[in-house]
Coordinates of C-alpha atoms and ligand atoms in Angstrom, one line a residue:
M1 CA 0.0 0.0 0.0
S2 CA 2.7 2.4 0.8
S3 CA 4.2 4.8 -1.6
V4 CA 7.7 4.1 -0.3
Q5 CA 7.4 0.4 -1.0
Q6 CA 6.1 0.9 -4.5
A7 CA 9.2 3.0 -5.1
A8 CA 11.5 0.3 -4.0
S9 CA 13.8 -1.2 -6.6
S10 CA 17.4 -2.1 -7.1
E11 CA 17.8 0.2 -10.2
P12 CA 19.0 3.7 -9.5
R13 CA 15.9 5.6 -8.3
K14 CA 14.7 8.7 -9.9
Y15 CA 13.3 11.7 -8.1
Q16 CA 11.7 14.9 -9.3
L17 CA 11.2 18.1 -7.4
F18 CA 8.1 18.5 -5.3
I19 CA 6.5 21.8 -6.0
D20 CA 2.9 22.9 -5.5
G21 CA 1.8 19.4 -4.6
K22 CA 3.2 17.9 -7.8
F23 CA 6.4 16.1 -8.8
V24 CA 8.1 18.0 -11.6
D25 CA 11.4 18.2 -13.5
A26 CA 13.8 21.0 -12.9
E27 CA 13.2 24.0 -15.3
S28 CA 16.7 23.4 -16.6
G29 CA 16.0 19.7 -17.0
K30 CA 19.2 19.0 -15.1
T31 CA 19.7 16.1 -12.7
F32 CA 22.5 15.0 -10.4
A33 CA 23.5 11.6 -9.1
T34 CA 23.8 10.6 -5.5
P35 CA 25.9 7.6 -4.6
N36 CA 25.6 4.9 -1.9
P37 CA 28.6 5.9 0.3
A38 CA 29.2 2.2 1.3
T39 CA 29.8 1.1 -2.3
G40 CA 30.3 4.3 -4.3
E41 CA 27.5 2.9 -6.7
P42 CA 24.8 5.3 -7.9
L43 CA 21.7 5.2 -5.7
A44 CA 19.5 7.8 -7.3
E45 CA 19.2 10.4 -10.0
V46 CA 17.6 13.5 -8.7
A47 CA 16.2 16.6 -10.4
E48 CA 18.5 19.6 -9.7
A49 CA 16.7 22.7 -8.5
D50 CA 18.1 26.1 -9.3
K51 CA 17.0 29.7 -9.0
A52 CA 14.1 29.3 -11.4
D53 CA 12.7 26.3 -9.4
I54 CA 13.2 28.2 -6.2
E55 CA 11.1 31.0 -7.7
K56 CA 8.3 28.5 -8.5
A57 CA 8.4 26.9 -5.1
V58 CA 8.4 30.2 -3.2
A59 CA 5.4 31.4 -5.3
A60 CA 3.6 28.1 -4.6
A61 CA 4.3 28.4 -0.9
R62 CA 3.1 32.0 -0.8
R63 CA -0.2 31.1 -2.6
A64 CA -0.7 28.2 -0.1
F65 CA -0.1 30.5 2.8
E66 CA -2.6 33.1 1.5
G67 CA -5.0 30.4 0.6
K68 CA -6.6 27.3 2.1
W69 CA -3.8 26.5 4.5
G70 CA -3.9 30.0 6.1
R71 CA -7.6 29.5 6.9
M72 CA -7.3 26.0 8.1
S73 CA -8.0 25.4 11.8
A74 CA -5.2 24.4 14.2
R75 CA -7.0 21.1 14.8
E76 CA -7.0 20.3 11.1
R77 CA -3.3 21.1 10.8
G78 CA -2.6 18.9 13.8
R79 CA -4.6 16.1 12.2
L80 CA -2.6 16.3 9.0
L81 CA 0.7 16.2 11.0
F82 CA -0.6 13.2 13.0
K83 CA -1.5 11.5 9.7
L84 CA 2.0 12.1 8.3
A85 CA 3.5 10.7 11.5
Q86 CA 1.4 7.6 11.1
L87 CA 2.4 7.2 7.4
I88 CA 6.1 7.6 8.3
E89 CA 5.7 4.9 11.1
E90 CA 4.0 2.5 8.7
N91 CA 6.9 3.0 6.2
A92 CA 9.7 3.2 8.8
K93 CA 11.5 0.1 7.7
E94 CA 11.7 1.1 4.0
L95 CA 12.6 4.7 5.0
A96 CA 15.3 3.5 7.3
E97 CA 16.8 1.3 4.6
L98 CA 16.8 4.1 2.1
E99 CA 18.3 6.5 4.7
T100 CA 21.1 4.0 5.3
A101 CA 21.7 3.6 1.6
D102 CA 21.8 7.3 1.0
N103 CA 23.8 8.4 4.1
G104 CA 25.8 5.3 5.1
K105 CA 24.6 5.3 8.7
P106 CA 24.2 1.8 10.2
I107 CA 20.7 0.4 9.8
R108 CA 20.4 -0.1 13.6
E109 CA 20.7 3.7 13.9
S110 CA 18.3 4.6 11.1
L111 CA 15.8 2.1 12.2
Y112 CA 15.9 2.4 16.0
I113 CA 17.1 6.1 16.5
D114 CA 16.4 8.3 13.4
L115 CA 13.0 7.0 12.3
P116 CA 11.4 6.8 15.8
Q117 CA 12.6 10.4 16.5
V118 CA 11.2 11.6 13.2
V119 CA 7.8 10.1 14.2
E120 CA 8.2 11.6 17.7
N121 CA 8.8 15.1 16.3
F122 CA 5.8 15.0 14.0
E123 CA 3.6 13.7 16.8
Y124 CA 4.9 16.2 19.3
F125 CA 4.3 19.2 17.0
A126 CA 1.0 17.7 15.8
G127 CA -0.2 18.0 19.3
F128 CA 1.2 21.5 19.6
A129 CA -0.9 22.9 16.8
T130 CA -3.9 23.4 19.0
K131 CA -1.9 24.7 22.0
I132 CA -0.4 27.8 20.4
E133 CA -2.0 30.7 22.2
G134 CA -1.8 34.4 22.7
E135 CA -2.2 36.2 26.0
T136 CA -4.2 39.0 27.6
I137 CA -2.1 41.7 29.2
P138 CA -3.2 43.9 32.1
V139 CA -2.4 47.3 30.6
S140 CA -3.4 50.6 32.3
G141 CA -6.6 52.4 31.4
Q142 CA -9.8 51.3 29.8
F143 CA -8.4 48.9 27.3
L144 CA -8.3 45.3 26.4
N145 CA -4.9 44.3 25.2
Y146 CA -4.2 40.9 23.9
T147 CA -1.7 39.2 21.6
L148 CA -2.1 37.0 18.6
R149 CA 0.5 34.4 17.9
E150 CA 0.6 34.2 14.1
P151 CA 2.7 32.1 11.7
V152 CA 5.7 33.9 10.2
G153 CA 4.8 33.1 6.6
V154 CA 6.8 31.3 4.0
C155 CA 9.8 29.5 5.5
G156 CA 13.0 28.5 3.6
Q157 CA 14.6 25.5 5.3
I158 CA 18.1 24.3 4.4
I159 CA 19.2 21.1 6.0
P160 CA 22.4 19.0 6.1
W161 CA 23.2 15.4 5.3
N162 CA 24.1 13.9 8.7
F163 CA 20.5 13.1 9.8
P164 CA 18.6 13.7 6.5
L165 CA 15.1 12.7 7.6
L166 CA 15.4 13.8 11.2
M167 CA 16.6 17.3 10.2
A168 CA 13.6 17.5 7.8
A169 CA 11.4 16.6 10.7
W170 CA 12.9 19.1 13.1
K171 CA 12.3 21.8 10.5
L172 CA 9.0 20.9 9.0
A173 CA 7.0 19.8 12.1
P174 CA 7.1 23.0 14.1
A175 CA 6.8 25.2 11.0
L176 CA 3.6 23.4 9.8
A177 CA 2.1 23.1 13.3
A178 CA 2.3 26.9 13.6
G179 CA 0.7 27.4 10.2
N180 CA 3.6 28.4 8.0
T181 CA 4.3 27.1 4.5
V182 CA 7.7 25.7 3.6
V183 CA 10.3 25.4 0.9
L184 CA 12.8 22.8 2.1
K185 CA 16.2 22.2 0.5
P186 CA 17.8 18.9 1.4
A187 CA 21.5 18.4 1.2
E188 CA 22.8 17.4 -2.2
Q189 CA 24.6 14.4 -0.6
T190 CA 21.3 12.9 0.8
P191 CA 18.2 14.0 -1.0
V192 CA 16.4 10.6 -1.0
G193 CA 14.7 10.6 2.4
A194 CA 13.2 14.1 1.9
M195 CA 11.8 13.1 -1.5
E196 CA 10.2 10.0 0.0
L197 CA 8.8 12.2 2.7
A198 CA 7.3 14.3 -0.1
R199 CA 5.3 11.4 -1.3
L200 CA 4.0 10.8 2.2
I201 CA 3.1 14.5 2.6
Q202 CA 1.1 14.2 -0.6
E203 CA -0.5 11.0 0.6
A204 CA -1.4 12.6 4.0
G205 CA -3.4 15.3 2.1
F206 CA -1.6 18.5 2.9
P207 CA -2.9 21.2 0.5
D208 CA -0.8 21.9 -2.6
G209 CA 2.2 24.2 -2.0
V210 CA 2.2 23.9 1.8
V211 CA 5.4 21.9 1.6
N212 CA 7.7 22.2 -1.4
I213 CA 10.9 20.1 -1.5
V214 CA 13.7 21.2 -3.8
P215 CA 16.9 19.2 -3.9
G216 CA 19.9 21.0 -5.3
F217 CA 23.3 22.4 -4.5
G218 CA 24.1 24.9 -1.8
E219 CA 25.7 27.7 -4.0
T220 CA 22.7 27.6 -6.4
A221 CA 19.4 26.4 -4.9
G222 CA 20.4 27.1 -1.3
A223 CA 21.8 30.6 -2.0
A224 CA 18.7 31.4 -4.1
L225 CA 16.5 30.4 -1.1
A226 CA 18.5 32.3 1.5
S227 CA 18.4 35.5 -0.5
H228 CA 14.8 35.4 -1.7
P229 CA 12.9 38.5 -0.9
D230 CA 9.6 36.7 -0.5
I231 CA 10.9 34.3 2.1
D232 CA 9.9 35.4 5.6
K233 CA 12.1 33.1 7.6
I234 CA 15.2 31.0 6.9
A235 CA 16.1 28.1 9.1
F236 CA 19.5 26.5 8.5
T237 CA 21.4 23.6 10.0
G238 CA 25.0 23.0 8.7
S239 CA 28.5 24.4 9.0
T240 CA 29.3 27.6 10.7
E241 CA 31.0 28.8 7.5
V242 CA 27.8 28.4 5.5
G243 CA 25.7 29.7 8.4
K244 CA 27.5 33.0 8.1
L245 CA 26.8 33.2 4.3
I246 CA 23.2 32.5 5.0
A247 CA 23.0 35.2 7.7
K248 CA 24.6 37.7 5.3
A249 CA 22.2 36.8 2.4
A250 CA 19.2 37.0 4.7
A251 CA 20.4 40.4 6.0
D252 CA 19.7 42.2 2.8
N253 CA 15.9 41.5 3.2
L254 CA 16.0 41.4 7.0
T255 CA 14.7 37.8 6.7
K256 CA 14.4 36.2 10.1
V257 CA 17.1 33.6 10.6
S258 CA 17.7 30.7 12.9
L259 CA 21.0 28.8 12.7
E260 CA 22.1 25.5 14.1
L261 CA 25.8 25.2 13.3
G262 CA 29.0 23.5 14.1
G263 CA 30.5 22.3 17.4
K264 CA 33.6 21.1 19.2
A265 CA 32.0 19.8 22.3
P266 CA 33.9 19.0 25.4
N267 CA 33.1 15.6 26.9
I268 CA 34.7 15.6 30.4
V269 CA 35.7 12.8 32.6
F270 CA 36.5 13.5 36.2
A271 CA 38.4 11.1 38.4
D272 CA 35.4 10.3 40.5
A273 CA 33.3 9.2 37.4
D274 CA 32.1 5.6 36.8
I275 CA 34.9 4.9 34.3
E276 CA 33.2 2.1 32.6
Q277 CA 30.1 4.3 31.9
A278 CA 32.2 7.2 30.9
V279 CA 34.1 5.1 28.3
N280 CA 30.8 4.1 26.8
G281 CA 29.7 7.7 26.9
A282 CA 32.9 8.8 25.1
M283 CA 32.2 6.1 22.4
M284 CA 28.7 7.3 22.0
G285 CA 29.9 10.9 21.9
I286 CA 32.3 10.4 19.0
F287 CA 31.6 7.3 17.0
F288 CA 27.8 7.6 16.8
N289 CA 26.8 8.3 13.2
Q290 CA 30.5 8.1 12.2
G291 CA 31.2 11.2 14.2
Q292 CA 29.1 13.2 11.8
V293 CA 27.2 15.0 14.5
C294 CA 27.4 18.7 15.3
C295 CA 27.2 18.0 19.0
A296 CA 29.7 15.2 18.9
G297 CA 31.9 15.0 22.0
S298 CA 35.0 15.6 19.9
R299 CA 37.2 17.0 22.7
L300 CA 37.6 14.4 25.3
F301 CA 38.9 15.9 28.5
L302 CA 40.4 13.5 30.9
D303 CA 41.3 14.1 34.5
E304 CA 45.1 13.5 34.6
R305 CA 44.6 11.0 37.5
V306 CA 42.5 8.6 35.4
K307 CA 43.9 9.2 32.0
D308 CA 45.9 5.9 31.7
E309 CA 43.1 3.7 33.0
F310 CA 40.6 5.4 30.8
L311 CA 42.6 5.3 27.6
E312 CA 43.4 1.6 28.0
K313 CA 39.7 0.8 28.1
F314 CA 38.8 3.3 25.5
K315 CA 41.4 1.9 23.1
E316 CA 40.2 -1.7 23.7
K317 CA 36.6 -0.7 22.9
A318 CA 37.4 1.5 20.0
E319 CA 39.4 -1.2 18.3
K320 CA 36.4 -3.6 18.6
V321 CA 33.9 -1.3 16.9
K322 CA 32.4 -3.2 14.0
V323 CA 32.9 -1.1 10.9
G324 CA 31.5 -2.2 7.5
D325 CA 28.2 -2.9 5.7
P326 CA 25.8 -0.4 7.1
S327 CA 22.8 -2.5 6.1
D328 CA 24.0 -5.3 8.4
K329 CA 22.3 -5.0 11.8
A330 CA 25.5 -5.9 13.6
T331 CA 27.4 -3.0 12.1
Q332 CA 28.2 -0.2 14.5
M333 CA 29.9 2.2 12.1
G334 CA 29.2 2.6 8.3
P335 CA 31.0 4.8 5.8
Q336 CA 31.4 8.6 6.0
V337 CA 28.9 10.3 3.8
S338 CA 31.1 11.3 0.9
S339 CA 34.6 11.1 -0.5
E340 CA 35.1 14.8 0.3
Q341 CA 34.4 14.1 4.0
L342 CA 36.7 11.1 4.0
E343 CA 39.5 13.2 2.5
R344 CA 38.9 16.0 5.0
I345 CA 39.1 13.6 7.9
K346 CA 42.3 12.0 6.5
S347 CA 43.9 15.4 6.1
Y348 CA 43.4 16.0 9.9
V349 CA 45.5 12.9 10.7
G350 CA 48.4 14.7 9.0
V351 CA 47.6 17.9 10.8
A352 CA 47.5 16.1 14.2
R353 CA 50.9 14.5 13.6
A354 CA 52.4 17.8 12.4
E355 CA 51.1 19.5 15.6
G356 CA 52.7 16.9 17.8
A357 CA 49.6 14.9 18.8
T358 CA 49.8 11.1 18.8
V359 CA 47.6 8.8 16.6
F360 CA 46.7 6.5 19.4
V361 CA 44.1 4.4 17.7
G362 CA 43.0 4.1 14.0
G363 CA 43.9 6.9 11.7
E364 CA 43.2 5.1 8.4
S365 CA 40.5 3.5 6.3
P366 CA 39.8 -0.1 7.3
V367 CA 40.4 -3.0 5.0
L368 CA 37.0 -4.4 4.0
D369 CA 35.5 -6.9 1.5
E370 CA 35.8 -6.3 -2.2
K371 CA 32.2 -4.9 -2.4
F372 CA 33.0 -2.0 0.0
Q373 CA 36.4 -1.1 -1.3
K374 CA 35.1 2.0 -3.0
G375 CA 33.2 3.1 0.1
Y376 CA 34.2 6.0 2.2
F377 CA 35.1 4.1 5.4
F378 CA 37.3 5.3 8.2
Q379 CA 38.4 3.6 11.4
P380 CA 37.4 4.8 14.8
T381 CA 40.3 7.1 15.7
I382 CA 41.7 8.6 18.9
F383 CA 44.3 11.3 18.9
S384 CA 46.1 11.5 22.3
E385 CA 48.5 14.2 23.6
V386 CA 46.3 16.9 22.1
K387 CA 46.5 20.4 23.4
N388 CA 43.4 22.5 23.3
Q389 CA 45.0 25.2 21.1
M390 CA 45.9 22.7 18.4
R391 CA 43.9 22.9 15.1
V392 CA 42.5 19.4 15.7
A393 CA 41.0 20.6 19.0
Q394 CA 39.7 23.8 17.6
E395 CA 38.4 22.9 14.1
E396 CA 35.4 20.7 13.5
I397 CA 36.6 17.4 11.9
F398 CA 33.1 15.9 11.6
G399 CA 34.3 12.3 11.7
P400 CA 35.0 9.5 14.2
V401 CA 38.0 11.3 15.6
S402 CA 38.4 11.8 19.4
C403 CA 40.9 14.4 20.6
V404 CA 42.1 13.6 24.1
I405 CA 43.2 16.5 26.3
T406 CA 44.0 16.3 30.0
F407 CA 43.2 18.7 32.8
K408 CA 44.5 19.2 36.4
D409 CA 41.5 20.6 38.2
E410 CA 38.1 22.1 37.7
E411 CA 39.3 25.6 37.1
D412 CA 41.8 24.4 34.5
L413 CA 39.0 22.4 32.9
I414 CA 36.4 25.1 32.6
R415 CA 38.9 27.5 31.1
Q416 CA 39.9 25.0 28.4
A417 CA 36.4 23.7 27.8
N418 CA 35.1 27.2 27.1
E419 CA 38.2 28.1 24.9
T420 CA 36.5 27.5 21.6
I421 CA 34.4 29.5 19.1
Y422 CA 31.7 26.9 19.4
G423 CA 29.1 26.3 22.1
L424 CA 26.6 23.7 21.1
S425 CA 26.9 21.0 23.7
A426 CA 29.0 19.5 26.5
G427 CA 29.1 16.3 28.5
I428 CA 30.4 15.7 32.0
W429 CA 31.0 12.4 33.9
T430 CA 31.2 12.7 37.6
R431 CA 29.6 11.3 40.8
D432 CA 29.8 14.8 42.4
I433 CA 26.4 16.3 41.9
T434 CA 27.4 19.7 43.0
R435 CA 30.3 19.8 40.6
A436 CA 28.0 18.5 37.8
H437 CA 25.4 21.3 38.3
R438 CA 28.2 23.9 38.7
F439 CA 29.6 22.8 35.4
A440 CA 26.2 23.0 33.8
R441 CA 26.1 26.7 34.7
E442 CA 29.7 27.6 33.8
I443 CA 29.9 25.9 30.4
K444 CA 28.9 28.1 27.5
A445 CA 26.8 25.7 25.5
G446 CA 23.2 25.2 24.6
V447 CA 22.9 21.6 25.8
V448 CA 24.7 19.8 28.7
W449 CA 24.6 16.1 29.3
I450 CA 25.4 14.8 32.8
N451 CA 26.5 11.2 32.9
T452 CA 24.9 10.6 29.5
Y453 CA 25.5 11.8 26.0
N454 CA 23.6 12.5 22.7
M455 CA 20.2 12.4 24.3
F456 CA 17.3 14.0 22.5
N457 CA 13.6 14.5 22.8
A458 CA 11.2 16.4 20.7
A459 CA 10.1 18.3 23.8
S460 CA 13.6 19.4 24.8
P461 CA 15.2 22.5 23.2
F462 CA 18.4 22.2 21.2
G463 CA 20.7 25.0 19.8
G464 CA 23.9 26.8 20.2
Y465 CA 25.8 29.5 22.1
K466 CA 28.5 31.5 20.4
Q467 CA 29.3 30.5 16.8
S468 CA 27.2 27.4 17.1
G469 CA 24.3 29.6 16.1
Y470 CA 21.1 31.1 17.4
G471 CA 17.5 30.0 18.0
R472 CA 16.3 26.8 19.7
E473 CA 14.7 24.0 17.9
M474 CA 12.3 21.4 19.4
G475 CA 10.1 21.9 22.4
K476 CA 8.0 25.0 22.8
H477 CA 11.0 27.1 21.8
A478 CA 10.7 25.9 18.2
I479 CA 7.2 27.4 18.1
D480 CA 8.7 30.8 19.0
L481 CA 11.0 30.4 15.9
Y482 CA 8.0 29.9 13.6
T483 CA 5.5 32.4 15.1
Q484 CA 5.4 36.2 15.5
V485 CA 3.5 38.1 18.1
K486 CA 0.9 40.8 17.3
S487 CA -0.4 43.1 20.0
V488 CA -4.0 44.2 19.7
W489 CA -5.5 47.2 21.6
V490 CA -9.2 47.6 22.1
D491 CA -10.8 50.7 23.6
L492 CA -13.3 49.8 26.3
S493 CA -14.3 53.3 27.4
G494 CA -16.3 54.2 24.4
K495 CA -15.0 57.8 24.7
P496 CA -13.1 59.7 22.1
I497 CA -9.4 60.2 22.6
G498 CA -9.2 63.6 24.3
W499 CA -5.6 64.5 23.7
F500 CA -6.1 66.9 20.7
G501 CA -9.4 68.3 22.1
K502 CA -12.9 67.5 21.1
Ligands
ADP1 P1 28.8 20.4 4.9 O1 30.0 21.3 4.7 O2 28.9 19.6 6.1 O3 28.4 19.7 3.7 P2 27.2 22.7 4.6 O4 27.0 23.7 5.6 O5 28.0 23.0 3.4 O6 27.6 21.4 5.3 O7 25.8 22.2 4.0 C1 24.6 22.2 4.7 C2 23.4 22.7 3.8 O8 23.7 24.0 3.3 C3 23.3 21.8 2.5 O9 21.9 21.7 2.2 C4 24.0 22.7 1.5 O10 23.5 22.4 0.2 C5 23.6 24.1 1.9 N1 24.5 25.1 1.5 C6 25.9 25.0 1.2 N2 26.3 26.2 0.8 C7 25.3 27.1 0.8 C8 25.1 28.5 0.4 N3 26.1 29.2 0.0 N4 23.9 29.0 0.6 C9 22.8 28.3 1.0 N5 22.9 27.0 1.3 C10 24.1 26.4 1.2

């Protein structure tokens, strides 16, 4: 019954753009290929959106906003989102398999982490549609003053390749719950999930033009979206470098912007931590999703007193990580998303050596079966003897590469941990509850995990301090991103304003 299953085939798939409720070719007729990163084989041929297609999509989104969608009740919007969540859940297995084929993440992650969270986000915000309220304000004088919380309008959303479907869900769900319309641009490396989602959006019965999905490249389609004068809000997740370009492009039209950018999170182990648990937390922090996570615990701070014990255990576990075929349920790490990313990670091995760090574990591509020799695999890697000022500790590598730094005491630790341009997340492992909460206050980051790592829920806000961006996604904070407040004054006295006389 499902659209996704009907689409299943071993031939390279073909996808068109989704504009105004219809699947259409790009105006230019151009397409681009997206490979399976595990094999390097082509996975799909996708229509390539450019400026002209962005124009069409924005116009469709504007018409939808001014039309039926704008007049639809919150309950109806919520019901459509619930319906979409249900369709995604029914198709979760197929979607997870496609996500793994497109991105390279292990199937156990797509199936048991990404897809359930996608469903959770749509359900959470489906429920929120009917809970978006204004307020009445006790102003002085004979007036009724109240606020209306209204949608922002047409939203441009640009997402990355590391959690293709989940990032689409984080963006679409609150925007739609609040009554906006959307033009979504998936990353060129991973357009497949979003295009399958388009089919389900159509099947759920959203009015034409409410959601438009336009795969294409950043410098063309992405830039056209970010600089479009008829876009009311741009939401972006990706690198800090591109985030700055987006903020500049949006500035010309004063388009509202929210940015979720890079990170170089400190994951900190104090001597009093449960070391076994902390090692598992360090693994989760840096090897999950091949390290391609903006909040990855990529700077591992170890208390000097437990460094040796910790590293011995960490090494043992890191060397046992099962790297290989991402479609195999036993696989713990698949390939990196692209050859560019793989090359970038490899180049940092050279940088680390040149800076005087030690390649303690990994540092190379693993030797795998014939079938995966053209895949973009990299070993779980640990650099030890890293100093916080080194490039490998300051620049986002975006791979399975842990940089181990030691610290003497809490003061030394806080100073080093905050010495970064980023501020997305942080982790701490300690049994001292006072220290844990003190740290949570002193660290400049949008998310803090205490004795855990990489935990998410649709109800809990996520976003960055400093150059990790601005705005908070998920939870009620996401509704703030996608609504604006109107203050309404009503005279209750029935008398004329006397100021300029009768
Ligand atoms: P990465 O470097 O990890 O690929 P990017 O920040 O480049 O991450 O990409 C994230 C998203 O931003 C992708 O959808 C990409 O196409 C888009 N993008 C890249 N460059 C631009 C740009 N100049 N303007 C708008 N979007 C862009």
